[in-house]
mmCIF file of C-alpha atoms in Angstrom:
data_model
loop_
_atom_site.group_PDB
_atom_site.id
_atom_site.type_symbol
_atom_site.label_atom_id
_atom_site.label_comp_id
_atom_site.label_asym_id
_atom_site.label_seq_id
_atom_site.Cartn_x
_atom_site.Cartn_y
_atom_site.Cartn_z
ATOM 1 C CA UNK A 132 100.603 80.465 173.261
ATOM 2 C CA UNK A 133 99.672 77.011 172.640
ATOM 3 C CA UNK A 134 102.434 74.496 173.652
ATOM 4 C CA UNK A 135 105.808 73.625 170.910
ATOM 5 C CA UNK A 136 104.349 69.880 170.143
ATOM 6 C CA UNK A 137 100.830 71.379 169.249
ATOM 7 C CA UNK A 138 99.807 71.165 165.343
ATOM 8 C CA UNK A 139 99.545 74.745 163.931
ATOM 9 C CA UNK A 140 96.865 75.314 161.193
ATOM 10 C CA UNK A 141 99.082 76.808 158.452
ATOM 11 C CA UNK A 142 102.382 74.894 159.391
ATOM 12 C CA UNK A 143 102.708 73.402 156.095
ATOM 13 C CA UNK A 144 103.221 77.227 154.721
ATOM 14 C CA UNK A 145 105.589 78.413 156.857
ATOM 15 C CA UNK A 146 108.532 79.883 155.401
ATOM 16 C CA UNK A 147 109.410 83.239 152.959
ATOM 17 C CA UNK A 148 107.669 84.401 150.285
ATOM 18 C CA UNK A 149 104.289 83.279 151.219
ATOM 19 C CA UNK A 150 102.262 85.686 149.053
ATOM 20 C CA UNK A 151 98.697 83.322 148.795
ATOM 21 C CA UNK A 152 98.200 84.356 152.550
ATOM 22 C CA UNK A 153 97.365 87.914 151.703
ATOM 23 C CA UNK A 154 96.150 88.002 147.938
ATOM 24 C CA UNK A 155 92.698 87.324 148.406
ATOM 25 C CA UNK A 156 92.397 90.888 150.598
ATOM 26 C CA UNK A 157 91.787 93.120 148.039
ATOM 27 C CA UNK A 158 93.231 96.495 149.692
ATOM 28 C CA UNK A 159 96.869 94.298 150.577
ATOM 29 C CA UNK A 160 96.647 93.424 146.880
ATOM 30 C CA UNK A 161 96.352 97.643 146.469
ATOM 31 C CA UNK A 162 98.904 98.626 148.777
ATOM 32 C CA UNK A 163 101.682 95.992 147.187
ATOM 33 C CA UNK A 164 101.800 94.327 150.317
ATOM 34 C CA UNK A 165 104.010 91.317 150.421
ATOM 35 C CA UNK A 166 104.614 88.711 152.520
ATOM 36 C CA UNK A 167 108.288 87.842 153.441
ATOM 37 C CA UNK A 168 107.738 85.386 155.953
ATOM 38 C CA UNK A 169 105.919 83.221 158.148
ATOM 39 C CA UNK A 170 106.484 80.330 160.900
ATOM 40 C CA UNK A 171 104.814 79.785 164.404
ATOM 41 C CA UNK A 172 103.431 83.066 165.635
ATOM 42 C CA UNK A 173 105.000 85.354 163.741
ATOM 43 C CA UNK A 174 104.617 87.001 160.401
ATOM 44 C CA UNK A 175 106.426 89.258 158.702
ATOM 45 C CA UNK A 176 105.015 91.804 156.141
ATOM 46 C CA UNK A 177 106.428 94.138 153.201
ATOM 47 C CA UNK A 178 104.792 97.559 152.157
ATOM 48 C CA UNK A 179 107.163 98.796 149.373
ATOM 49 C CA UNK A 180 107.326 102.788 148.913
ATOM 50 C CA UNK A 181 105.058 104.506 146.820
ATOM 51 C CA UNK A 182 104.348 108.098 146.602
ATOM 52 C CA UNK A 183 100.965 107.946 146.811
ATOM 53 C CA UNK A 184 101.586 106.219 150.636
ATOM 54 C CA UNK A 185 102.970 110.155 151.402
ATOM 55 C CA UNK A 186 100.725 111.673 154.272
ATOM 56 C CA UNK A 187 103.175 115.202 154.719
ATOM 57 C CA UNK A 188 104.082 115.821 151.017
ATOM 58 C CA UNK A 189 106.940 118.041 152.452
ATOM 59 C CA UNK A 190 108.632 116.020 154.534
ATOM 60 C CA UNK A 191 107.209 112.883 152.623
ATOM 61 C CA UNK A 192 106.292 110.857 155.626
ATOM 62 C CA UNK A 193 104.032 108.185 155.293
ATOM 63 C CA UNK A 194 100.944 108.335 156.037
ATOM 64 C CA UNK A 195 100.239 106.766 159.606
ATOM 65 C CA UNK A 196 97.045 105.198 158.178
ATOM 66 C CA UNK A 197 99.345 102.987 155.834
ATOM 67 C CA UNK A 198 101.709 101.707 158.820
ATOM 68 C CA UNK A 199 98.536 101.072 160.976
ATOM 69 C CA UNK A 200 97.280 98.507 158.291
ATOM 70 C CA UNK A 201 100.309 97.127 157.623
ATOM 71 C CA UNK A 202 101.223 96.041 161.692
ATOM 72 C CA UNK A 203 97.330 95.520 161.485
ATOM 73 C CA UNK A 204 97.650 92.516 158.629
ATOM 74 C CA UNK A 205 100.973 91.522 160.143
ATOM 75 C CA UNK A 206 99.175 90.775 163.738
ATOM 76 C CA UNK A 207 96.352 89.525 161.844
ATOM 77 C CA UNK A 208 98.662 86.921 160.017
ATOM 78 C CA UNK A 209 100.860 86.161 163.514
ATOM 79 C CA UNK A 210 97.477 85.262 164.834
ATOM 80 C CA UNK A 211 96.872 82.767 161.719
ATOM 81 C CA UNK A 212 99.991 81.151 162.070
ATOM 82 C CA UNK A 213 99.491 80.672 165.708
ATOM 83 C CA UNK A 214 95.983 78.270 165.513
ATOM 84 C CA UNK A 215 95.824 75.197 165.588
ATOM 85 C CA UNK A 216 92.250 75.605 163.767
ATOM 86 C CA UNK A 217 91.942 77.750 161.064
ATOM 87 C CA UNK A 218 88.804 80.091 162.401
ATOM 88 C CA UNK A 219 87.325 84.240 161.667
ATOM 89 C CA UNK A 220 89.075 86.724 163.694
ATOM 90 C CA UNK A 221 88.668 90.190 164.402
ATOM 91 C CA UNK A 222 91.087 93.057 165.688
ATOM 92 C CA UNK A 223 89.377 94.272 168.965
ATOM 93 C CA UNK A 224 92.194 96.748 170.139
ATOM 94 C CA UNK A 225 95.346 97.928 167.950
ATOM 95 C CA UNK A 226 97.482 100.606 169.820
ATOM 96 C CA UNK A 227 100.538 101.923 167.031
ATOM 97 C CA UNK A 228 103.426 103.788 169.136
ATOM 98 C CA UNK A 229 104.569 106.362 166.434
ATOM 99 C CA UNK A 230 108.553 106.428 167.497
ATOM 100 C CA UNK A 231 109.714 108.543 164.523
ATOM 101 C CA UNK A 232 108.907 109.620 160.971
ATOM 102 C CA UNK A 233 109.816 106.353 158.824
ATOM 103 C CA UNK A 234 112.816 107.938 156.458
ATOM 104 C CA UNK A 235 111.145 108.466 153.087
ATOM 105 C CA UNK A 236 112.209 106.364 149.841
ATOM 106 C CA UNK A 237 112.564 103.012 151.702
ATOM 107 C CA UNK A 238 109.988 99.711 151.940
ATOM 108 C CA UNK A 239 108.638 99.769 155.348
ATOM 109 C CA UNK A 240 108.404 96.152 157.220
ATOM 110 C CA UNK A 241 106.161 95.104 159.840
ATOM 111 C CA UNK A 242 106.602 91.885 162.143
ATOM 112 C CA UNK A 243 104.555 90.853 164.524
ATOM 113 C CA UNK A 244 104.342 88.238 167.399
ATOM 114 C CA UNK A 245 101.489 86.100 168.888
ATOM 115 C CA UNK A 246 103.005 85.361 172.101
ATOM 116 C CA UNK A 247 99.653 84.809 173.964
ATOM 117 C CA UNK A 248 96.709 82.745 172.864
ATOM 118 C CA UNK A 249 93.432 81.975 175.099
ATOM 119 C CA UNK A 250 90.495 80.154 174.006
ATOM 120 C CA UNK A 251 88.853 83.331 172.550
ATOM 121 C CA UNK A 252 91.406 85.982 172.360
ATOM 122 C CA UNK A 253 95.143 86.665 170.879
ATOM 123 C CA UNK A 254 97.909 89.139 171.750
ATOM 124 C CA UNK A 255 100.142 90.542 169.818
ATOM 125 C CA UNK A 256 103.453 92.693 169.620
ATOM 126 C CA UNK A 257 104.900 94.013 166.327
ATOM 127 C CA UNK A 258 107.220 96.587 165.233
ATOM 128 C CA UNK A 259 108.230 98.486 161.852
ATOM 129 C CA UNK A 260 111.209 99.787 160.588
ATOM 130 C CA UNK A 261 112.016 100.484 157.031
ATOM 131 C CA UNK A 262 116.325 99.923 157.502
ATOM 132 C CA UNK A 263 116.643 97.695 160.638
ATOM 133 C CA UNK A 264 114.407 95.943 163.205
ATOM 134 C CA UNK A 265 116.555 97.404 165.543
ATOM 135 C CA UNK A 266 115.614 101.117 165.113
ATOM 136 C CA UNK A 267 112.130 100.801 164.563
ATOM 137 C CA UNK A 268 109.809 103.768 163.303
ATOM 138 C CA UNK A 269 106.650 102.257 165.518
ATOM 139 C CA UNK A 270 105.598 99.464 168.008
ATOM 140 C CA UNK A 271 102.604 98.209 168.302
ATOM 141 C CA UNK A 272 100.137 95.748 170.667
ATOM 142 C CA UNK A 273 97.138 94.221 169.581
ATOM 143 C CA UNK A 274 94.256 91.973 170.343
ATOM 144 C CA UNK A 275 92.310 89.675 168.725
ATOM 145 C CA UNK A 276 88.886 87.959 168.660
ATOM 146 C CA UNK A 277 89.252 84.263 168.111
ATOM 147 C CA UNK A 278 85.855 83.007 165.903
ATOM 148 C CA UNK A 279 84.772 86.681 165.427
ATOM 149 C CA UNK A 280 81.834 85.171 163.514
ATOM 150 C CA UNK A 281 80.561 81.530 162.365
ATOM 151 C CA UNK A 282 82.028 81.801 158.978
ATOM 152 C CA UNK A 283 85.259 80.162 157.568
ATOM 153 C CA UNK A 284 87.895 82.585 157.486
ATOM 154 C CA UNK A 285 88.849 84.465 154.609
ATOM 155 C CA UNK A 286 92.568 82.684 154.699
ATOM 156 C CA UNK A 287 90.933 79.312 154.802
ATOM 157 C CA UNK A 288 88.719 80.274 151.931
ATOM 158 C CA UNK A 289 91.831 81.407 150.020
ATOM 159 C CA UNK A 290 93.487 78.041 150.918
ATOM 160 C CA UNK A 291 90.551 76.331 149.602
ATOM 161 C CA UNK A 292 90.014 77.942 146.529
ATOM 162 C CA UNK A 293 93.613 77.217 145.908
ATOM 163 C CA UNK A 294 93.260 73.543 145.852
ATOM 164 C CA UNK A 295 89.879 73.186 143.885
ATOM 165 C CA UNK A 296 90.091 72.152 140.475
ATOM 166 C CA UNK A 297 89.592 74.951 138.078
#
């Protein structure tokens, strides 16, 4: 984690509602994913219920593939907000402890926390719940490759594009 005093990339965005972080991935845009808030390390993610997100259509429990990318994108974007740099990164392990069936009919939230950063990787803990953080439906830990590849990342691209003329 880098130290309180140290710039952080996307500082300047911190805060709810930050919905340009996630718009230019095409399958958050398709899920309805939306962002409820950001600061240092952490990030905090909304998928809201939708039938089509129903894996057991008689108990109508979501589909674990759904949660998975939504603590996924909320690591992703806890690793983002932790940077000093904005650079590409890559999940390179993602373990999702099912705890119980998420309770059909509700939004399901995932948060997640950087709390350790090295020079080329990122850990991560998040959790979801879809009434309160402190009964959550699954847990998660997660690493990250820091400059997966020699491109600008997609959220600096998105940042960009924002702030070109049309």
């Amino acid at each position: 984690m880098p130290p309180p005093e140290q710039r952080l990339a996307l500082a300047e965005l911190f805060g709810d509602g930050r919905q340009e972080l996630i718009d230019h991935i095409p399958h958050c845009r398709r899920l309805g994913m939306v962002v409820e808030h950001v600061g240092p390390r952490m990030a905090r993610v909304r998928l809201p219920w939708r039938d089509e997100l129903i894996g057991d259509p008689v108990r109508r429990v979501v589909f674990g593939g759904a949660i998975t990318t939504l603590v996924d994108h909320a690591s992703g974007l806890a690793v983002f907000c932790s940077l000093p740099e904005l650079t590409a990164i890559a999940t390179l392990d993602l373990r999702v402890d099912y705890l119980r069936a998420a309770a059909p009919d509700h939004a399901l939230v995932g948060e997640a926390h950087c709390y350790k950063l090295t020079r080329h990787v990122a850990f991560v803990r998040a959790a979801a719940w879809e009434v309160t953080p402190d009964d959550p439906f699954a847990s998660c830990l997660a690493t990250f490759m820091l400059g997966a590849n020699s491109s600008l990342s997609p959220v600096a691209r998105a940042l960009r594009a924002d702030k070109e003329p049309a």
